[in-house]
Short mmCIF file of N, CA and C in Angstrom, two decimals:
data_model
loop_
_atom_site.label_atom_id
_atom_site.label_comp_id
_atom_site.label_asym_id
_atom_site.label_seq_id
_atom_site.Cartn_x
_atom_site.Cartn_y
_atom_site.Cartn_z
N LEU A 11 272.55 -44.19 -78.10
CA LEU A 11 270.98 -44.28 -78.03
C LEU A 11 270.32 -44.79 -79.37
N ASN A 12 269.15 -45.61 -79.27
CA ASN A 12 268.61 -46.02 -80.28
C ASN A 12 267.04 -46.09 -79.98
N ALA A 13 266.14 -46.47 -80.98
CA ALA A 13 264.70 -46.46 -80.61
C ALA A 13 264.44 -47.39 -79.54
N GLU A 14 265.26 -48.73 -79.58
CA GLU A 14 264.77 -49.81 -78.63
C GLU A 14 265.15 -49.36 -77.25
N LEU A 15 266.35 -48.63 -76.98
CA LEU A 15 266.73 -48.21 -75.76
C LEU A 15 265.79 -47.18 -75.31
N ILE A 16 265.31 -46.22 -76.10
CA ILE A 16 264.32 -45.25 -75.85
C ILE A 16 263.12 -45.87 -75.27
N ALA A 17 262.73 -46.83 -75.78
CA ALA A 17 261.29 -47.55 -75.49
C ALA A 17 261.34 -48.11 -74.16
N GLU A 18 262.55 -48.34 -73.68
CA GLU A 18 262.66 -48.97 -72.39
C GLU A 18 262.51 -48.01 -71.22
N TYR A 19 262.67 -46.58 -71.60
CA TYR A 19 262.39 -45.63 -70.53
C TYR A 19 261.17 -45.53 -70.12
N GLY A 20 260.53 -45.56 -68.88
CA GLY A 20 259.38 -45.64 -68.29
C GLY A 20 258.89 -44.15 -68.17
N ASN A 21 259.57 -43.24 -67.99
CA ASN A 21 259.12 -41.80 -67.81
C ASN A 21 259.10 -41.06 -69.01
N GLN A 22 257.80 -40.44 -69.23
CA GLN A 22 257.56 -39.94 -70.49
C GLN A 22 258.42 -38.67 -70.94
N GLU A 23 258.93 -37.89 -69.85
CA GLU A 23 259.59 -36.79 -70.16
C GLU A 23 261.05 -37.20 -70.33
N VAL A 24 261.61 -38.20 -69.85
CA VAL A 24 262.97 -38.83 -70.02
C VAL A 24 262.97 -39.26 -71.58
N ARG A 25 261.73 -40.03 -71.90
CA ARG A 25 261.88 -40.53 -73.25
C ARG A 25 261.87 -39.41 -74.28
N ARG A 26 261.16 -38.30 -74.02
CA ARG A 26 260.91 -37.30 -74.79
C ARG A 26 262.37 -36.65 -74.99
N VAL A 27 263.18 -36.45 -73.95
CA VAL A 27 264.59 -35.87 -74.03
C VAL A 27 265.53 -36.74 -74.74
N ALA A 28 265.38 -37.91 -74.61
CA ALA A 28 266.12 -38.94 -75.26
C ALA A 28 265.85 -38.93 -76.66
N ILE A 29 264.66 -38.76 -77.04
CA ILE A 29 264.37 -38.71 -78.53
C ILE A 29 264.89 -37.48 -79.10
N GLU A 30 264.84 -36.26 -78.33
CA GLU A 30 265.33 -35.06 -78.96
C GLU A 30 266.94 -35.20 -79.15
N ARG A 31 267.48 -35.85 -78.21
CA ARG A 31 269.01 -36.11 -78.25
C ARG A 31 269.37 -36.92 -79.44
N TYR A 32 268.59 -37.98 -79.65
CA TYR A 32 268.82 -38.98 -80.56
C TYR A 32 268.53 -38.34 -82.00
N GLY A 33 267.41 -37.52 -82.08
CA GLY A 33 266.96 -36.90 -83.12
C GLY A 33 265.75 -37.44 -83.66
N TRP A 34 264.73 -36.29 -83.86
CA TRP A 34 263.37 -37.00 -84.08
C TRP A 34 263.49 -37.58 -85.48
N SER A 35 264.14 -37.12 -86.57
CA SER A 35 264.27 -37.78 -87.84
C SER A 35 264.68 -39.22 -87.64
N ASN A 36 265.74 -39.39 -87.01
CA ASN A 36 266.30 -40.76 -86.69
C ASN A 36 265.23 -41.68 -86.08
N TYR A 37 264.69 -41.08 -84.82
CA TYR A 37 263.64 -41.85 -84.10
C TYR A 37 262.53 -42.34 -85.01
N LEU A 38 261.82 -41.44 -85.73
CA LEU A 38 260.67 -41.59 -86.59
C LEU A 38 260.98 -42.66 -87.57
N SER A 39 262.17 -42.46 -88.19
CA SER A 39 262.54 -43.26 -89.27
C SER A 39 262.71 -44.84 -88.67
N GLU A 40 263.45 -44.91 -87.62
CA GLU A 40 263.83 -46.33 -87.04
C GLU A 40 262.46 -46.82 -86.65
N VAL A 41 261.54 -46.27 -85.90
CA VAL A 41 260.29 -47.04 -85.58
C VAL A 41 259.28 -47.16 -86.66
N ASN A 42 259.66 -46.64 -87.90
CA ASN A 42 258.78 -46.64 -89.15
C ASN A 42 257.30 -46.08 -88.85
N ALA A 43 257.57 -44.97 -88.22
CA ALA A 43 256.32 -43.89 -87.90
C ALA A 43 255.60 -43.79 -89.27
N ARG A 44 254.35 -43.50 -89.00
CA ARG A 44 253.59 -43.21 -90.25
C ARG A 44 253.07 -41.76 -90.30
N LYS A 45 253.00 -41.26 -91.61
CA LYS A 45 252.58 -39.84 -91.95
C LYS A 45 250.99 -39.76 -91.65
N LEU A 46 250.60 -38.87 -90.76
CA LEU A 46 249.29 -38.71 -90.67
C LEU A 46 248.64 -37.62 -91.49
N ASP A 47 249.51 -36.51 -91.75
CA ASP A 47 249.17 -35.42 -92.38
C ASP A 47 250.22 -34.56 -92.84
N GLU A 48 250.14 -33.83 -93.93
CA GLU A 48 251.16 -32.95 -94.37
C GLU A 48 250.42 -31.79 -95.06
N ARG A 49 251.22 -30.46 -95.15
CA ARG A 49 250.57 -29.45 -95.68
C ARG A 49 251.66 -28.46 -95.84
N HIS A 50 251.34 -27.44 -96.76
CA HIS A 50 252.07 -26.15 -96.82
C HIS A 50 251.24 -25.13 -96.00
N ASN A 51 251.94 -24.65 -94.89
CA ASN A 51 251.31 -23.63 -93.98
C ASN A 51 251.55 -22.16 -94.76
N GLU A 52 250.50 -21.81 -95.46
CA GLU A 52 250.54 -20.49 -96.06
C GLU A 52 251.02 -19.39 -95.12
N LEU A 53 250.40 -19.36 -94.06
CA LEU A 53 250.60 -18.37 -93.10
C LEU A 53 251.82 -18.17 -92.51
N ASP A 54 252.65 -19.22 -92.31
CA ASP A 54 253.96 -19.24 -91.74
C ASP A 54 254.79 -19.56 -92.89
N ASN A 55 254.43 -19.96 -94.08
CA ASN A 55 255.39 -20.19 -95.18
C ASN A 55 256.15 -21.54 -94.84
N THR A 56 255.72 -22.38 -94.28
CA THR A 56 256.67 -23.63 -93.67
C THR A 56 255.82 -24.94 -94.41
N TYR A 57 256.60 -26.05 -94.36
CA TYR A 57 256.06 -27.18 -94.77
C TYR A 57 256.10 -28.00 -93.60
N GLU A 58 254.87 -28.72 -93.33
CA GLU A 58 254.65 -29.46 -92.20
C GLU A 58 254.32 -30.95 -92.39
N VAL A 59 254.71 -31.86 -91.34
CA VAL A 59 254.37 -33.24 -91.53
C VAL A 59 253.86 -33.68 -90.22
N LEU A 60 252.87 -34.07 -90.09
CA LEU A 60 252.51 -34.79 -88.69
C LEU A 60 252.73 -36.33 -88.63
N TRP A 61 253.56 -36.75 -87.81
CA TRP A 61 253.97 -38.26 -87.81
C TRP A 61 253.43 -38.92 -86.39
N GLN A 62 253.10 -40.21 -86.67
CA GLN A 62 252.75 -40.99 -85.45
C GLN A 62 253.60 -42.19 -85.37
N ALA A 63 254.34 -42.35 -84.25
CA ALA A 63 255.04 -43.59 -83.96
C ALA A 63 254.11 -44.67 -83.65
N PRO A 64 254.62 -46.00 -83.73
CA PRO A 64 253.84 -47.04 -83.43
C PRO A 64 253.27 -47.15 -81.67
N ASN A 65 254.12 -46.50 -80.99
CA ASN A 65 253.78 -46.30 -79.75
C ASN A 65 252.83 -45.28 -79.13
N GLY A 66 252.38 -44.67 -80.21
CA GLY A 66 251.45 -43.51 -80.34
C GLY A 66 252.01 -42.06 -80.07
N ILE A 67 253.28 -41.85 -79.89
CA ILE A 67 253.80 -40.65 -79.95
C ILE A 67 253.50 -39.94 -81.32
N ARG A 68 253.00 -38.68 -81.27
CA ARG A 68 253.07 -37.98 -82.32
C ARG A 68 253.83 -36.69 -82.29
N ALA A 69 254.24 -36.37 -83.40
CA ALA A 69 255.32 -35.10 -83.46
C ALA A 69 254.98 -34.39 -84.84
N LEU A 70 254.95 -33.07 -84.78
CA LEU A 70 254.79 -32.23 -85.91
C LEU A 70 256.16 -31.78 -86.36
N MET A 71 256.56 -32.04 -87.50
CA MET A 71 257.78 -31.73 -88.07
C MET A 71 257.67 -30.60 -89.09
N VAL A 72 258.38 -29.41 -88.94
CA VAL A 72 258.17 -28.17 -89.58
C VAL A 72 259.53 -27.80 -90.24
N GLY A 73 259.44 -27.61 -91.58
CA GLY A 73 260.69 -27.11 -92.32
C GLY A 73 260.58 -25.77 -92.44
N CYS A 74 261.64 -24.92 -92.03
CA CYS A 74 261.71 -23.36 -92.12
C CYS A 74 262.32 -23.10 -93.38
N PRO A 75 261.82 -22.33 -94.16
CA PRO A 75 262.34 -21.98 -95.56
C PRO A 75 263.48 -21.07 -95.27
N THR A 76 263.44 -20.12 -94.24
CA THR A 76 264.54 -19.20 -93.95
C THR A 76 265.75 -19.80 -93.57
N THR A 77 265.86 -20.64 -92.69
CA THR A 77 266.98 -21.12 -91.99
C THR A 77 267.22 -22.58 -92.75
N ALA A 78 266.42 -23.23 -93.26
CA ALA A 78 266.53 -24.63 -93.87
C ALA A 78 266.61 -25.62 -92.76
N ARG A 79 266.26 -25.29 -91.46
CA ARG A 79 266.22 -26.23 -90.45
C ARG A 79 264.88 -26.97 -90.37
N VAL A 80 264.95 -28.10 -89.79
CA VAL A 80 263.74 -28.79 -89.43
C VAL A 80 263.63 -29.12 -88.00
N TYR A 81 262.31 -28.71 -87.56
CA TYR A 81 262.02 -28.79 -86.07
C TYR A 81 260.87 -29.78 -86.04
N ALA A 82 260.97 -30.46 -84.87
CA ALA A 82 259.97 -31.37 -84.50
C ALA A 82 259.46 -31.16 -82.93
N LEU A 83 258.23 -30.99 -82.83
CA LEU A 83 257.61 -30.88 -81.59
C LEU A 83 256.52 -31.98 -81.29
N GLN A 84 256.70 -32.61 -80.14
CA GLN A 84 255.78 -33.53 -79.67
C GLN A 84 254.57 -32.87 -79.51
N VAL A 85 253.37 -33.47 -80.01
CA VAL A 85 252.05 -32.99 -79.76
C VAL A 85 251.11 -33.96 -79.30
N ASP A 86 250.05 -33.59 -78.79
CA ASP A 86 248.93 -34.41 -78.05
C ASP A 86 248.46 -35.54 -79.15
N ASP A 87 248.22 -36.85 -78.52
CA ASP A 87 247.57 -37.80 -79.40
C ASP A 87 246.34 -37.51 -79.94
N SER A 88 245.65 -36.39 -79.52
CA SER A 88 244.43 -36.18 -80.06
C SER A 88 244.49 -35.36 -81.53
N CYS A 89 245.69 -34.91 -81.63
CA CYS A 89 245.87 -34.17 -82.97
C CYS A 89 246.01 -34.97 -84.19
N ARG A 90 245.01 -34.83 -85.04
CA ARG A 90 244.90 -35.65 -86.23
C ARG A 90 245.36 -35.14 -87.60
N SER A 91 245.67 -33.63 -87.45
CA SER A 91 246.16 -33.01 -88.56
C SER A 91 247.22 -32.02 -88.22
N CYS A 92 247.95 -31.51 -89.31
CA CYS A 92 248.98 -30.46 -89.02
C CYS A 92 248.14 -29.19 -88.32
N LYS A 93 247.17 -28.69 -88.84
CA LYS A 93 246.32 -27.69 -88.36
C LYS A 93 245.96 -28.05 -86.93
N GLU A 94 245.66 -29.05 -86.47
CA GLU A 94 245.21 -29.43 -85.26
C GLU A 94 246.45 -29.15 -84.36
N ALA A 95 247.61 -29.73 -84.87
CA ALA A 95 248.89 -29.88 -84.05
C ALA A 95 249.31 -28.42 -83.81
N GLN A 96 249.23 -27.57 -84.82
CA GLN A 96 249.62 -25.99 -84.73
C GLN A 96 248.77 -25.43 -83.65
N ALA A 97 247.54 -25.78 -83.56
CA ALA A 97 246.55 -25.28 -82.69
C ALA A 97 246.93 -25.71 -81.28
N PHE A 98 247.23 -27.01 -81.17
CA PHE A 98 247.77 -27.48 -79.82
C PHE A 98 248.92 -26.78 -79.28
N LEU A 99 249.91 -26.56 -80.35
CA LEU A 99 251.29 -26.13 -79.73
C LEU A 99 250.97 -24.53 -79.53
N SER A 100 250.22 -23.96 -80.11
CA SER A 100 250.01 -22.45 -79.62
C SER A 100 248.95 -22.11 -78.77
N SER A 101 248.23 -23.18 -78.24
CA SER A 101 247.09 -23.08 -77.14
C SER A 101 245.97 -22.48 -77.83
N GLY A 102 245.70 -22.70 -79.21
CA GLY A 102 244.63 -22.04 -79.92
C GLY A 102 244.72 -20.79 -80.63
N ILE A 103 245.90 -20.30 -80.49
CA ILE A 103 246.08 -18.96 -80.98
C ILE A 103 246.29 -19.09 -82.56
N SER A 104 247.01 -20.10 -82.92
CA SER A 104 247.03 -20.35 -84.42
C SER A 104 245.66 -20.35 -85.19
N ALA A 105 244.66 -20.98 -84.46
CA ALA A 105 243.60 -21.24 -85.38
C ALA A 105 242.72 -19.73 -85.41
N VAL A 106 242.83 -18.87 -84.45
CA VAL A 106 242.39 -17.61 -84.26
C VAL A 106 243.09 -16.74 -85.48
N VAL A 107 244.34 -16.82 -85.39
CA VAL A 107 245.06 -15.87 -86.48
C VAL A 107 244.57 -16.35 -87.94
N GLU A 108 244.45 -17.67 -88.15
CA GLU A 108 244.21 -18.25 -89.49
C GLU A 108 242.93 -17.70 -89.65
N ILE A 109 241.92 -17.68 -88.88
CA ILE A 109 240.64 -17.35 -89.27
C ILE A 109 240.59 -15.76 -89.74
N ALA A 110 241.44 -14.89 -88.96
CA ALA A 110 241.42 -13.40 -89.08
C ALA A 110 242.29 -13.23 -90.45
N SER A 111 243.06 -14.17 -91.01
CA SER A 111 243.89 -13.87 -92.14
C SER A 111 243.03 -13.77 -93.35
#
């Protein structure tokens, strides 16, 4: 797999699975994705970065301090910040929890 081959997949779900297998870090690096936002999420104690690939795919990468693993989750292209991406992924629950904290 490589970014060029992944781009040839017409089906969005097949493309997403291919990116996951190739690795989000590898994919975002290879396509020269740009960083849209980054933050330290005080509530979850995680470091987050929102990336956008040239083809419009956006992914929130989250570093877990407990396991030292990095997770990447595709988010809607309407997400402009890490906070908005978290709200999208949690169907809005994270925004409510953040306000209550």
